[in-house]
PDB file of C-alpha atoms in Angstrom:
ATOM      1  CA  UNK A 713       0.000   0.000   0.000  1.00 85.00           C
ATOM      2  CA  UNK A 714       2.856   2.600   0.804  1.00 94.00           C
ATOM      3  CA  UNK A 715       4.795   1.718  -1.869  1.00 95.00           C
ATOM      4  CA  UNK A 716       1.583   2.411  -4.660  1.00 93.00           C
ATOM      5  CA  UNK A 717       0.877   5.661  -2.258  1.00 94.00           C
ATOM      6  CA  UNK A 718       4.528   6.688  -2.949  1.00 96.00           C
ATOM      7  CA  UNK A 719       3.813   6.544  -6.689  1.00 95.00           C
ATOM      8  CA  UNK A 720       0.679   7.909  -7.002  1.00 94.00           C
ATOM      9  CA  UNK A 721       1.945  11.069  -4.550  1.00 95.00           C
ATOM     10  CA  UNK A 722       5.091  10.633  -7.377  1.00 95.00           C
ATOM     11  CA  UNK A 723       2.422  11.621 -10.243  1.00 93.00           C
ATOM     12  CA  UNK A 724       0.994  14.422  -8.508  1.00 94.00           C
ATOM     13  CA  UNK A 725       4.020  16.534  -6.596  1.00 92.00           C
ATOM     14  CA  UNK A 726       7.680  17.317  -7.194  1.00 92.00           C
ATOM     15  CA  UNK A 727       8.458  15.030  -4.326  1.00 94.00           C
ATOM     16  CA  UNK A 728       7.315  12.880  -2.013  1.00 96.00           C
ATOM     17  CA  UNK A 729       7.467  13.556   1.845  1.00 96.00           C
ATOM     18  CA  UNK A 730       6.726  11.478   5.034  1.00 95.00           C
ATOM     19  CA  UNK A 731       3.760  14.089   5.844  1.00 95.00           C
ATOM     20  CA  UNK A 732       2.537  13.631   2.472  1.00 96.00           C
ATOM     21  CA  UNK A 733       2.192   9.499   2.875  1.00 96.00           C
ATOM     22  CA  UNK A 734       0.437  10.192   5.765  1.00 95.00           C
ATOM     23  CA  UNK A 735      -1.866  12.321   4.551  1.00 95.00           C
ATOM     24  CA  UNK A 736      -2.704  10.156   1.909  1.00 92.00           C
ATOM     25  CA  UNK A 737      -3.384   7.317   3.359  1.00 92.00           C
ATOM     26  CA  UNK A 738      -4.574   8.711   6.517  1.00 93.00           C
ATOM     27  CA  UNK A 739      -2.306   7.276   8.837  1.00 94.00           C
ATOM     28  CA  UNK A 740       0.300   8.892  11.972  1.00 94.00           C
ATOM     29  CA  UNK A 741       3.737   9.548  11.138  1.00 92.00           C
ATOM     30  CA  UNK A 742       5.390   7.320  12.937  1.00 94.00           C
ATOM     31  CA  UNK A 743       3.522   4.367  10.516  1.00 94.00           C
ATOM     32  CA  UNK A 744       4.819   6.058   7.599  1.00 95.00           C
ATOM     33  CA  UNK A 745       8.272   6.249   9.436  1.00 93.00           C
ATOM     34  CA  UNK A 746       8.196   2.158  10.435  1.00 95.00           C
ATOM     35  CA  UNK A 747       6.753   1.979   7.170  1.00 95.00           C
ATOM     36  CA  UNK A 748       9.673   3.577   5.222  1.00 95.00           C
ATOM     37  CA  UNK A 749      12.697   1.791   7.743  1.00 95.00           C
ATOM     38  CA  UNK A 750      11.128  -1.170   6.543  1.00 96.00           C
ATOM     39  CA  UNK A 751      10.688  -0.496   2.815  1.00 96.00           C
ATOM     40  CA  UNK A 752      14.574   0.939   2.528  1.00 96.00           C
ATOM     41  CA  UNK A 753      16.089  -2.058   4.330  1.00 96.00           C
ATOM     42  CA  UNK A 754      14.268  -4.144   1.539  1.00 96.00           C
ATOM     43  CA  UNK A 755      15.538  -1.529  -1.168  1.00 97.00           C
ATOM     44  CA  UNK A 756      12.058  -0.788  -2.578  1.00 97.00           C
ATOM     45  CA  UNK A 757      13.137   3.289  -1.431  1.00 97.00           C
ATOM     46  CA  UNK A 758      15.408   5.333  -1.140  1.00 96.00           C
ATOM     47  CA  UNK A 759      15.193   8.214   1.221  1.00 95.00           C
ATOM     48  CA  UNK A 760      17.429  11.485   0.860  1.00 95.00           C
ATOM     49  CA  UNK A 761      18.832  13.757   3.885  1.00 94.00           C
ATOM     50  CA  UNK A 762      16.199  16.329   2.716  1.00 95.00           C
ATOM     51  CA  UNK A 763      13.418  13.830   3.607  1.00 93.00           C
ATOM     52  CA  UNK A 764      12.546  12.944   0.127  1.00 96.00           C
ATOM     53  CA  UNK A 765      11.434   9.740  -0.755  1.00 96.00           C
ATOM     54  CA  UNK A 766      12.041   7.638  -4.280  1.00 96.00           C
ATOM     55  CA  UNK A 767      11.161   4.391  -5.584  1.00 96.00           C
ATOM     56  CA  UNK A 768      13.797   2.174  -6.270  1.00 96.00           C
ATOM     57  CA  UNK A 769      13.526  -0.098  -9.638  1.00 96.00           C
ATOM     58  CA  UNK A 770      12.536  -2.972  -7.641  1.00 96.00           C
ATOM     59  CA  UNK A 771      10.155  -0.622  -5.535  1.00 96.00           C
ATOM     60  CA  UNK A 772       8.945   0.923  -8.840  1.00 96.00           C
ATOM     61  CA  UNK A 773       8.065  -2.480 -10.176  1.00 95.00           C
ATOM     62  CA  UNK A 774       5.400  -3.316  -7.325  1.00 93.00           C
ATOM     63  CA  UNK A 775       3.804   0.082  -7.273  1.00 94.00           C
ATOM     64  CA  UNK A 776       3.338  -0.368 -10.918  1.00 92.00           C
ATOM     65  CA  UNK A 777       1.844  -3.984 -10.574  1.00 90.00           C
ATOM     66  CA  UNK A 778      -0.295  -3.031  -7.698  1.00 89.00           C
ATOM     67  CA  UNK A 779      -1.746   0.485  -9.785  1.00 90.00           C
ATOM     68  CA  UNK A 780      -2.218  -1.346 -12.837  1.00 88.00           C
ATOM     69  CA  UNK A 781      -4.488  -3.492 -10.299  1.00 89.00           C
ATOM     70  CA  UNK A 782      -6.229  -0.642  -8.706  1.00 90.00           C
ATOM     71  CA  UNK A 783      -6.987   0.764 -12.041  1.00 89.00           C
ATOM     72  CA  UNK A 784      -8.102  -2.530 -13.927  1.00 89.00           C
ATOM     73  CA  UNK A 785     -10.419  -3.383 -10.852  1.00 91.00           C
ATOM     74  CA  UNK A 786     -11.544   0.510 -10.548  1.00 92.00           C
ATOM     75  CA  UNK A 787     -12.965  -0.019 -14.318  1.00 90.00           C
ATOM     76  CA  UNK A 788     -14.803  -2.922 -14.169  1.00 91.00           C
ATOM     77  CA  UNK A 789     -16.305  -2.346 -10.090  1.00 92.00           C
ATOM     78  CA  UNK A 790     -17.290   1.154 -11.895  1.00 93.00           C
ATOM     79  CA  UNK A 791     -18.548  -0.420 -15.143  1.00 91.00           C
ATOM     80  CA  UNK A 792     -20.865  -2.717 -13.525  1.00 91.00           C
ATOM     81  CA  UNK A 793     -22.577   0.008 -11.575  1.00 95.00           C
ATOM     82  CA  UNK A 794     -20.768   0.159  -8.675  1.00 96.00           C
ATOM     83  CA  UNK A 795     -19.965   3.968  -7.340  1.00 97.00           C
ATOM     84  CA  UNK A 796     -16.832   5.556  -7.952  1.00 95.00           C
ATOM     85  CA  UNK A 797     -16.132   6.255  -4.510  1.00 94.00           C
ATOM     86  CA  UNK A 798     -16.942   2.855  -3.219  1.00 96.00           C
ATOM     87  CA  UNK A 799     -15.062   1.395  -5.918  1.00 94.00           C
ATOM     88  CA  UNK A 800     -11.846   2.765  -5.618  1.00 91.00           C
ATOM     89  CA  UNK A 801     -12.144   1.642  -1.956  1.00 91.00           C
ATOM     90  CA  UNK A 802     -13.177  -1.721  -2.836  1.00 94.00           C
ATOM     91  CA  UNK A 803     -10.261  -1.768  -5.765  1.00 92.00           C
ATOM     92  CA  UNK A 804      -7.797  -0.722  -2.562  1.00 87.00           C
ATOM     93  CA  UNK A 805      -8.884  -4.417  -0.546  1.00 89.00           C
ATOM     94  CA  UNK A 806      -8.872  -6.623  -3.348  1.00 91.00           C
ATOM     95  CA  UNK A 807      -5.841  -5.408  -5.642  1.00 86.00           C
ATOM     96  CA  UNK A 808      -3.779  -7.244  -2.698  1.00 82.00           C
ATOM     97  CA  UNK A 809      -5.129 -10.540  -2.573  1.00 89.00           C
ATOM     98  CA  UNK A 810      -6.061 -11.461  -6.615  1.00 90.00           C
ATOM     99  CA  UNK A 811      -4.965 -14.043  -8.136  1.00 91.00           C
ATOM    100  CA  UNK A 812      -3.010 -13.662 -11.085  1.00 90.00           C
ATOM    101  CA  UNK A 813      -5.629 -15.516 -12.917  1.00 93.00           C
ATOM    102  CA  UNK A 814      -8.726 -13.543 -11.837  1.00 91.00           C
ATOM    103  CA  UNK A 815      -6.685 -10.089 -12.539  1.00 89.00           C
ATOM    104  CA  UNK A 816      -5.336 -11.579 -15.629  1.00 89.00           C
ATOM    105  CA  UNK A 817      -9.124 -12.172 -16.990  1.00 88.00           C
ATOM    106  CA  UNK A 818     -10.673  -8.627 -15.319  1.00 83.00           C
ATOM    107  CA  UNK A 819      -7.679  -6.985 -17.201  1.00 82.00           C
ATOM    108  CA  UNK A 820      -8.459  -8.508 -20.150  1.00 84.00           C
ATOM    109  CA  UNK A 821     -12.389  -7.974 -19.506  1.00 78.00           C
ATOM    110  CA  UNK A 822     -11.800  -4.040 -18.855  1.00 73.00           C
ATOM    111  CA  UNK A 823      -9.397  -3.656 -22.284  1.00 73.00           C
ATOM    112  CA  UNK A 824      -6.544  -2.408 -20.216  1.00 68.00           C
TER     113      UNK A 824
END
């Protein structure tokens, strides 16, 4: 979840802060800062002394495959009726536990 809030926040500012995570996703700043210890030991970030944080390649990768989920599963939730809102909640729960196969056939369903 951080790591696709980290490239979303990517699309929309110059850089990406701690405060700004939090904001996002509505969470404290100490989460975000567990969050982001975690995610630089495992070299999905990279975090500079200003405070700005990056997506590695192999942190760039999974923000990309989770999106491309959010968005797929957006679409088709929104295509069969269900609100925006709701769906781009509902997108947020299942984009993490699809299977390949299921996402494979709603991304080929939803033309993406």
């Amino acid at each position: 979840m951080y790591l696709e809030t980290i490239l979303v926040l990517s699309k929309k500012k110059p850089v990406v802060r701690a405060v700004d995570i939090a904001a996002e996703m509505n969470v404290s700043k100490a989460s975000v800062s567990l969050a982001t210890k975690n995610l630089k030991e495992m070299n999905y970030i990279t975090v500079t002394p200003e405070g700005f944080i990056y997506l590695s390649e192999a942190g760039m990768e999974i923000a990309d495959t989770i999106y491309e989920r959010h968005l797929a599963i957006t679409k088709v939730l929104t295509q069969i009726g269900v609100p925006a809102d709701v769906a781009e909640q509902d997108a947020c729960r299942i984009e993490h536990v699809i299977s390949e196969i299921t996402f494979d056939a709603i991304k080929k369903h939803s033309g993406l």
